[in-house]
Short mmCIF file of C-alpha atoms in Angstrom, two decimals:
data_model
loop_
_atom_site.label_atom_id
_atom_site.label_comp_id
_atom_site.label_asym_id
_atom_site.label_seq_id
_atom_site.Cartn_x
_atom_site.Cartn_y
_atom_site.Cartn_z
CA MET A 1426 -42.90 -10.31 -20.68
CA LEU A 1427 -42.23 -7.96 -23.57
CA ARG A 1428 -39.12 -6.61 -21.81
CA ALA A 1429 -37.83 -10.17 -21.29
CA MET A 1430 -38.47 -11.07 -24.96
CA LYS A 1431 -36.52 -8.04 -26.13
CA ALA A 1432 -33.70 -8.98 -23.77
CA GLU A 1433 -33.70 -12.47 -25.25
CA ILE A 1434 -33.54 -11.07 -28.77
CA GLN A 1435 -30.49 -9.04 -27.71
CA LEU A 1436 -28.73 -12.01 -26.12
CA ARG A 1437 -29.30 -14.38 -29.02
CA LYS A 1438 -28.80 -11.99 -32.09
CA GLY A 1439 -25.57 -13.83 -32.85
CA GLU A 1440 -27.22 -17.29 -33.27
CA LEU A 1441 -28.58 -16.87 -36.82
CA GLN A 1442 -26.02 -17.15 -39.57
CA ASN A 1443 -28.34 -15.20 -41.93
CA LYS A 1444 -29.00 -11.72 -40.56
CA ASN A 1445 -31.37 -10.90 -43.48
CA LEU A 1446 -34.74 -12.33 -42.29
CA LYS A 1447 -37.33 -13.72 -44.88
CA SER A 1448 -39.97 -14.44 -42.33
CA LEU A 1449 -41.11 -13.38 -38.84
CA TYR A 1450 -43.88 -15.17 -37.03
CA PHE A 1451 -45.92 -14.20 -33.98
CA GLY A 1452 -47.37 -17.43 -32.80
CA GLY A 1453 -47.47 -19.93 -30.04
CA GLY A 1454 -50.81 -19.02 -28.51
CA THR A 1455 -52.74 -15.71 -28.61
CA PRO A 1456 -50.39 -13.00 -29.84
CA SER A 1457 -53.45 -11.10 -31.02
CA ILE A 1458 -54.16 -10.00 -27.50
CA LEU A 1459 -51.14 -7.64 -27.78
CA SER A 1460 -51.75 -4.07 -28.62
CA VAL A 1461 -50.56 -2.84 -32.07
CA ASP A 1462 -48.03 -0.66 -30.34
CA GLU A 1463 -46.67 -3.71 -28.55
CA ILE A 1464 -46.42 -5.63 -31.79
CA ASN A 1465 -44.66 -2.79 -33.38
CA SER A 1466 -42.15 -2.48 -30.45
CA LEU A 1467 -41.28 -6.23 -30.92
CA ILE A 1468 -40.77 -5.76 -34.66
CA ASP A 1469 -38.62 -2.67 -33.89
CA GLU A 1470 -36.48 -4.77 -31.57
CA VAL A 1471 -35.92 -7.36 -34.19
CA LEU A 1472 -34.93 -4.61 -36.67
CA HIS A 1473 -32.22 -3.39 -34.27
CA HIS A 1474 -30.36 -6.60 -34.63
CA PHE A 1475 -31.45 -7.97 -38.14
CA SER A 1476 -32.48 -6.73 -41.46
CA PHE A 1477 -35.61 -7.75 -43.43
CA GLU A 1478 -35.89 -8.90 -47.03
CA LYS A 1479 -37.98 -6.57 -49.07
CA ASP A 1480 -40.83 -9.05 -49.40
CA ILE A 1481 -40.59 -10.49 -45.80
CA GLU A 1482 -43.51 -12.48 -44.63
CA ILE A 1483 -44.67 -11.29 -41.17
CA THR A 1484 -47.39 -13.44 -39.82
CA LEU A 1485 -49.65 -12.90 -36.70
CA GLU A 1486 -51.67 -15.71 -35.31
CA ALA A 1487 -55.05 -14.47 -34.27
CA ASN A 1488 -58.27 -15.57 -32.56
CA PRO A 1489 -61.31 -14.56 -34.64
CA ASP A 1490 -62.84 -12.67 -31.50
CA ASP A 1491 -59.69 -10.48 -31.37
CA LEU A 1492 -60.03 -9.12 -34.87
CA ASP A 1493 -62.41 -6.25 -34.39
CA LYS A 1494 -62.46 -3.27 -36.78
CA ASN A 1495 -60.35 -1.04 -34.47
CA PHE A 1496 -57.53 -3.58 -34.05
CA LEU A 1497 -57.41 -4.43 -37.80
CA LYS A 1498 -57.39 -0.76 -38.71
CA GLN A 1499 -54.28 -0.29 -36.65
CA LEU A 1500 -52.73 -3.53 -37.60
CA ALA A 1501 -52.98 -2.61 -41.24
CA GLY A 1502 -50.52 0.19 -40.56
CA THR A 1503 -47.81 -2.13 -39.35
CA PRO A 1504 -45.43 -4.38 -41.23
CA VAL A 1505 -47.61 -7.33 -40.47
CA ASN A 1506 -48.78 -8.64 -43.88
CA ARG A 1507 -50.12 -12.19 -43.11
CA LEU A 1508 -52.76 -13.47 -40.63
CA SER A 1509 -53.19 -17.03 -39.46
CA ILE A 1510 -56.68 -17.19 -37.99
CA GLY A 1511 -57.69 -19.95 -35.58
CA THR A 1512 -61.07 -20.51 -37.21
CA GLN A 1513 -61.39 -24.25 -36.53
CA SER A 1514 -64.96 -24.43 -37.92
CA PHE A 1515 -67.91 -22.43 -39.10
CA PHE A 1516 -70.40 -24.57 -37.09
CA GLU A 1517 -71.44 -23.71 -33.47
CA GLU A 1518 -71.49 -27.34 -32.25
CA ASP A 1519 -67.92 -27.89 -33.40
CA LEU A 1520 -66.75 -24.75 -31.68
CA LYS A 1521 -68.45 -25.52 -28.42
CA LEU A 1522 -66.90 -29.09 -28.38
CA MET A 1523 -63.43 -27.47 -28.97
CA ASN A 1524 -64.08 -24.95 -26.16
CA ARG A 1525 -63.43 -22.03 -28.55
CA ALA A 1526 -64.26 -18.49 -27.32
CA HIS A 1527 -65.57 -17.38 -30.76
CA THR A 1528 -68.80 -18.06 -32.47
CA ALA A 1529 -69.42 -19.30 -36.07
CA SER A 1530 -70.53 -15.75 -37.11
CA GLU A 1531 -67.30 -14.36 -35.64
CA ALA A 1532 -65.25 -16.89 -37.50
CA GLU A 1533 -66.72 -15.72 -40.87
CA GLY A 1534 -66.86 -12.09 -39.89
CA SER A 1535 -63.14 -11.88 -38.79
CA ILE A 1536 -62.08 -13.10 -42.25
CA LYS A 1537 -64.23 -10.62 -44.14
CA ARG A 1538 -63.05 -7.76 -41.84
CA ALA A 1539 -59.44 -8.65 -42.34
CA GLN A 1540 -59.89 -8.64 -46.08
CA ASP A 1541 -61.72 -5.31 -45.89
CA PHE A 1542 -58.57 -3.84 -44.34
CA GLY A 1543 -56.32 -5.22 -47.05
CA PHE A 1544 -55.15 -8.49 -45.54
CA GLU A 1545 -55.28 -10.79 -48.62
CA ASN A 1546 -52.59 -13.25 -47.42
CA LEU A 1547 -54.70 -15.16 -44.93
CA SER A 1548 -54.44 -18.66 -43.51
CA ILE A 1549 -57.12 -20.37 -41.48
CA ASP A 1550 -57.03 -23.53 -39.32
CA LEU A 1551 -59.83 -26.02 -39.91
CA ILE A 1552 -60.41 -29.24 -37.78
CA TYR A 1553 -61.98 -32.37 -39.29
CA GLY A 1554 -63.15 -35.56 -37.80
CA SER A 1555 -65.02 -33.99 -34.82
CA PRO A 1556 -67.79 -36.18 -33.26
CA THR A 1557 -70.10 -33.29 -33.62
CA SER A 1558 -69.53 -33.14 -37.33
CA ASN A 1559 -69.96 -35.45 -40.35
CA LEU A 1560 -68.94 -35.53 -44.02
CA GLU A 1561 -71.86 -33.20 -45.04
CA ILE A 1562 -70.97 -30.59 -42.40
CA TRP A 1563 -67.34 -30.85 -43.40
CA LYS A 1564 -68.32 -30.29 -46.99
CA GLU A 1565 -70.16 -27.05 -45.94
CA ASN A 1566 -67.18 -25.97 -43.95
CA LEU A 1567 -65.03 -26.25 -47.12
CA HIS A 1568 -67.56 -24.62 -49.34
CA LYS A 1569 -67.70 -21.67 -46.97
CA THR A 1570 -63.85 -21.42 -46.97
CA ILE A 1571 -63.88 -21.29 -50.79
CA ALA A 1572 -66.58 -18.68 -50.84
CA LEU A 1573 -64.54 -16.58 -48.47
CA GLU A 1574 -61.48 -16.75 -50.91
CA VAL A 1575 -58.96 -17.77 -48.24
CA PRO A 1576 -55.73 -18.62 -50.01
CA HIS A 1577 -54.03 -20.90 -47.36
CA ILE A 1578 -55.58 -23.65 -45.14
CA SER A 1579 -54.02 -25.68 -42.42
CA SER A 1580 -56.25 -28.61 -41.49
CA TYR A 1581 -55.81 -31.29 -38.83
CA ALA A 1582 -57.80 -34.24 -37.48
CA LEU A 1583 -59.29 -33.66 -34.07
CA THR A 1584 -57.22 -35.43 -31.47
CA VAL A 1585 -58.24 -36.22 -27.87
CA GLU A 1586 -55.53 -34.97 -25.50
CA PRO A 1587 -55.09 -36.25 -21.94
CA LYS A 1588 -56.75 -34.37 -19.02
CA THR A 1589 -58.89 -32.20 -21.28
CA ALA A 1590 -62.64 -31.55 -21.16
CA LEU A 1591 -63.10 -33.49 -24.39
CA GLU A 1592 -61.45 -36.54 -22.80
CA ASN A 1593 -63.67 -36.27 -19.79
CA TRP A 1594 -66.78 -35.88 -21.97
CA ILE A 1595 -65.88 -38.99 -24.03
CA SER A 1596 -65.15 -41.08 -20.86
CA LYS A 1597 -68.56 -40.12 -19.54
CA GLY A 1598 -70.32 -41.01 -22.82
CA LYS A 1599 -71.43 -37.34 -23.40
CA VAL A 1600 -69.79 -37.35 -26.89
CA LYS A 1601 -68.50 -39.97 -29.20
CA SER A 1602 -64.87 -40.61 -29.66
CA PRO A 1603 -63.49 -39.45 -33.07
CA ARG A 1604 -63.42 -42.31 -35.62
CA GLU A 1605 -60.37 -42.89 -37.77
CA GLU A 1606 -62.27 -44.19 -40.77
CA GLU A 1607 -64.42 -41.02 -40.79
CA GLN A 1608 -61.28 -38.76 -40.41
CA ASN A 1609 -59.66 -40.67 -43.27
CA ARG A 1610 -62.69 -40.06 -45.53
CA GLU A 1611 -62.79 -36.33 -44.56
CA PHE A 1612 -59.06 -35.88 -45.14
CA TYR A 1613 -59.32 -37.26 -48.68
CA TYR A 1614 -62.43 -35.31 -49.51
CA LEU A 1615 -60.53 -32.18 -48.24
CA SER A 1616 -57.51 -32.83 -50.43
CA ASP A 1617 -59.56 -33.57 -53.60
CA PHE A 1618 -61.98 -30.71 -53.06
CA LEU A 1619 -59.28 -28.03 -52.49
CA LYS A 1620 -57.15 -29.33 -55.45
CA ASP A 1621 -60.28 -28.96 -57.64
CA ASN A 1622 -60.57 -25.39 -56.46
CA GLY A 1623 -56.97 -24.37 -57.31
CA PHE A 1624 -55.07 -25.28 -54.18
CA GLU A 1625 -51.83 -27.07 -54.02
CA HIS A 1626 -51.48 -29.87 -51.30
CA TYR A 1627 -47.95 -29.09 -50.38
CA GLU A 1628 -47.71 -30.64 -46.88
CA VAL A 1629 -49.87 -33.25 -45.30
CA SER A 1630 -51.85 -30.77 -43.29
CA ASN A 1631 -51.37 -27.71 -45.52
CA PHE A 1632 -52.98 -26.37 -48.71
CA ALA A 1633 -52.24 -23.17 -50.59
CA LYS A 1634 -53.04 -21.26 -53.68
CA PRO A 1635 -50.03 -20.74 -55.95
CA GLY A 1636 -47.84 -18.09 -54.36
CA PHE A 1637 -49.26 -18.49 -50.90
CA TYR A 1638 -47.25 -21.34 -49.36
CA SER A 1639 -46.30 -20.42 -45.78
CA ARG A 1640 -42.75 -19.22 -46.08
CA HIS A 1641 -42.15 -19.58 -42.46
CA ASN A 1642 -43.42 -23.21 -42.08
CA SER A 1643 -41.68 -24.08 -45.33
CA ALA A 1644 -38.39 -23.11 -43.70
CA TYR A 1645 -39.01 -25.76 -40.96
CA TRP A 1646 -39.81 -28.43 -43.51
CA LYS A 1647 -36.57 -27.75 -45.47
CA TYR A 1648 -34.38 -28.07 -42.35
CA GLN A 1649 -33.44 -24.33 -42.40
CA GLU A 1650 -32.30 -22.49 -39.31
CA TYR A 1651 -34.76 -20.59 -37.15
CA LEU A 1652 -34.77 -18.69 -33.76
CA GLY A 1653 -37.69 -18.79 -31.40
CA ILE A 1654 -38.18 -16.19 -28.71
CA GLY A 1655 -40.35 -16.38 -25.73
CA PRO A 1656 -41.50 -19.12 -23.32
CA SER A 1657 -41.62 -22.57 -24.84
CA ALA A 1658 -40.13 -21.31 -28.13
CA HIS A 1659 -37.93 -23.75 -30.04
CA SER A 1660 -34.87 -22.97 -32.13
CA TYR A 1661 -32.73 -24.86 -34.58
CA ASN A 1662 -29.32 -24.15 -36.06
CA GLY A 1663 -29.95 -25.96 -39.35
CA LEU A 1664 -27.47 -28.68 -38.46
CA ASP A 1665 -27.36 -30.49 -35.18
CA VAL A 1666 -28.46 -28.32 -32.32
CA ARG A 1667 -32.10 -27.82 -31.21
CA SER A 1668 -32.91 -25.67 -28.20
CA TRP A 1669 -36.14 -24.70 -26.30
CA ASN A 1670 -37.04 -22.22 -23.71
CA VAL A 1671 -38.63 -22.90 -20.39
CA ALA A 1672 -42.44 -23.02 -20.55
CA ASN A 1673 -43.11 -21.13 -17.19
CA ASN A 1674 -43.57 -17.51 -17.79
CA GLN A 1675 -42.18 -16.36 -14.41
CA GLN A 1676 -39.05 -18.52 -14.74
CA TYR A 1677 -38.58 -17.15 -18.17
CA ILE A 1678 -38.91 -13.56 -17.01
CA LYS A 1679 -36.68 -13.94 -13.94
CA LYS A 1680 -33.85 -15.50 -15.99
CA LEU A 1681 -33.99 -12.73 -18.68
CA ASN A 1682 -34.04 -10.05 -15.99
CA GLU A 1683 -30.78 -11.46 -14.79
CA LYS A 1684 -29.52 -11.29 -18.44
CA LEU A 1685 -29.44 -15.08 -18.58
CA LEU A 1686 -31.04 -17.40 -21.27
CA ALA A 1687 -33.90 -19.50 -20.03
CA LYS A 1688 -33.21 -22.32 -22.48
CA GLU A 1689 -32.07 -25.82 -22.72
CA GLU A 1690 -30.39 -27.52 -25.72
CA GLU A 1691 -29.65 -30.90 -27.23
CA ILE A 1692 -27.12 -32.10 -29.78
CA LEU A 1693 -28.96 -34.20 -32.31
CA SER A 1694 -27.34 -37.56 -32.87
CA PRO A 1695 -26.84 -38.70 -36.54
CA GLU A 1696 -29.81 -41.05 -35.92
CA ASP A 1697 -32.01 -38.13 -34.69
CA GLN A 1698 -31.04 -36.06 -37.72
CA PHE A 1699 -31.71 -38.99 -40.19
CA ASN A 1700 -35.12 -39.73 -38.57
CA GLU A 1701 -36.15 -36.07 -38.64
CA MET A 1702 -35.15 -35.68 -42.23
CA ILE A 1703 -37.25 -38.76 -43.05
CA MET A 1704 -40.27 -37.68 -41.01
CA ILE A 1705 -40.42 -34.06 -42.15
CA GLY A 1706 -39.52 -34.68 -45.73
CA LEU A 1707 -42.05 -37.44 -46.33
CA ARG A 1708 -44.87 -35.08 -45.16
CA THR A 1709 -44.21 -32.66 -48.06
CA ILE A 1710 -44.43 -32.53 -51.85
CA TRP A 1711 -40.66 -32.03 -51.89
CA GLY A 1712 -39.97 -35.37 -50.28
CA VAL A 1713 -36.53 -36.54 -49.09
CA GLY A 1714 -33.60 -35.62 -51.31
CA MET A 1715 -31.51 -38.75 -51.94
CA LYS A 1716 -28.44 -36.59 -52.77
CA SER A 1717 -28.73 -34.81 -49.41
CA LEU A 1718 -28.94 -38.22 -47.66
CA LYS A 1719 -25.89 -39.47 -49.38
CA GLU A 1720 -23.94 -36.33 -48.55
CA LYS A 1721 -24.98 -36.24 -44.94
CA PHE A 1722 -25.05 -39.91 -43.79
CA ASN A 1723 -22.57 -42.84 -43.90
CA ASP A 1724 -22.91 -46.28 -45.45
CA ARG A 1725 -24.66 -47.74 -42.33
CA PHE A 1726 -27.51 -45.28 -42.74
CA LEU A 1727 -27.71 -45.65 -46.49
CA GLU A 1728 -27.84 -49.42 -46.23
CA HIS A 1729 -30.66 -49.21 -43.74
CA PHE A 1730 -32.50 -46.74 -45.89
CA ASN A 1731 -32.26 -48.98 -49.02
CA ASN A 1732 -33.32 -52.03 -47.07
CA GLU A 1733 -36.33 -50.38 -45.47
CA THR A 1734 -37.51 -48.56 -48.63
CA LYS A 1735 -37.08 -51.33 -51.20
CA GLN A 1736 -40.39 -53.31 -50.52
CA LYS A 1737 -42.37 -50.15 -49.94
CA ILE A 1738 -41.27 -48.77 -53.33
CA ALA A 1739 -42.19 -52.10 -54.99
CA ASP A 1740 -45.57 -51.93 -53.25
CA GLY A 1741 -46.19 -48.35 -54.40
CA ILE A 1742 -46.28 -46.97 -50.79
CA LEU A 1743 -43.06 -44.89 -51.63
CA ILE A 1744 -41.99 -43.54 -54.97
CA VAL A 1745 -38.80 -41.99 -56.30
CA GLU A 1746 -39.19 -38.84 -58.47
CA ASN A 1747 -36.26 -36.65 -59.60
CA ASP A 1748 -34.01 -38.36 -57.08
CA HIS A 1749 -36.41 -37.52 -54.24
CA LEU A 1750 -38.25 -40.22 -52.12
CA LYS A 1751 -41.94 -39.39 -51.70
CA ILE A 1752 -45.14 -40.82 -50.39
CA PRO A 1753 -47.91 -40.80 -53.07
CA GLU A 1754 -50.66 -38.48 -52.01
CA LYS A 1755 -53.15 -41.26 -51.82
CA HIS A 1756 -51.20 -42.60 -48.81
CA TRP A 1757 -50.60 -39.26 -47.00
CA PHE A 1758 -53.14 -39.81 -44.25
CA MET A 1759 -50.65 -42.61 -43.02
CA ALA A 1760 -47.60 -40.52 -43.73
CA ASP A 1761 -46.29 -40.51 -40.07
CA GLY A 1762 -46.66 -44.28 -39.71
CA ILE A 1763 -44.90 -44.94 -43.09
CA ALA A 1764 -42.07 -42.60 -42.14
CA SER A 1765 -41.57 -44.19 -38.67
CA ASP A 1766 -41.09 -47.51 -40.35
CA LEU A 1767 -37.90 -46.19 -41.89
CA PHE A 1768 -36.44 -44.80 -38.66
CA LEU A 1769 -33.09 -45.94 -37.42
CA VAL A 1770 -33.33 -46.67 -33.72
#
């Protein structure tokens, strides 16, 4: 797999216009199962073909149970300077429901150990709206997070995916289905609590202390180009081409062994580009730039945009600030639904 990923980097080195990288992200599953030597070898391969900005953000997604002292000690000697830890919850019942391998004590311990080895730029994932939780437990989760001095939090409502153990348990009545009204209440408590503790709510699901916004994810949300390497990885040229690699590991490796790319691509129609700009922009504090819309789209799009936004602006569901269309934060829980109302189909 590592040889195939290096071969893909070599084959695709010409796809990025900007060869000076400002972020590198090891994600998409469990990259923390790699050895530190393997992580370094992938970074070295990237450096053969690209340069790094002096303050490049290099993130490693990690499971709490992978972050033992030996691994962290070695990792601290690499260029990796940010960890995104899949904590999910500090409560055992939540973790069991989500089928997580780590325990509540490992969730807390992994954060403290990472900090002990100099990793201050930490992000953790937290899940709210679980049937095993309630508002009081959720408050305790957040108080624990503040006490641990984590500067970035990504938080999502628990969703029930098809053909999962959770769906099966719910269908058999073993656990209750998540309730939207409870998730709504926990979402707004999350937002208010974190803002009271110095966080900025900069994307619907993301909160950061000043200076700790995810540089990598912010590039997605600002429609910048990115290159994804490995099975299932997605890429975007910043304009109208999106591509994705095959998900099957063996097919991916076979193609790259033959010096062939294992990817498909699509040309985004003007409608696709318009809808994505609306969807992504309205999930952030930056909103959708009216100037960008006028430069990028013709009168048909702009007329549709004006017709669809007029009443929502009058009702206060949308606002215009500094020539940017935004959703007021009090309506962010419904951001995706509000954005989809503006789509051109």
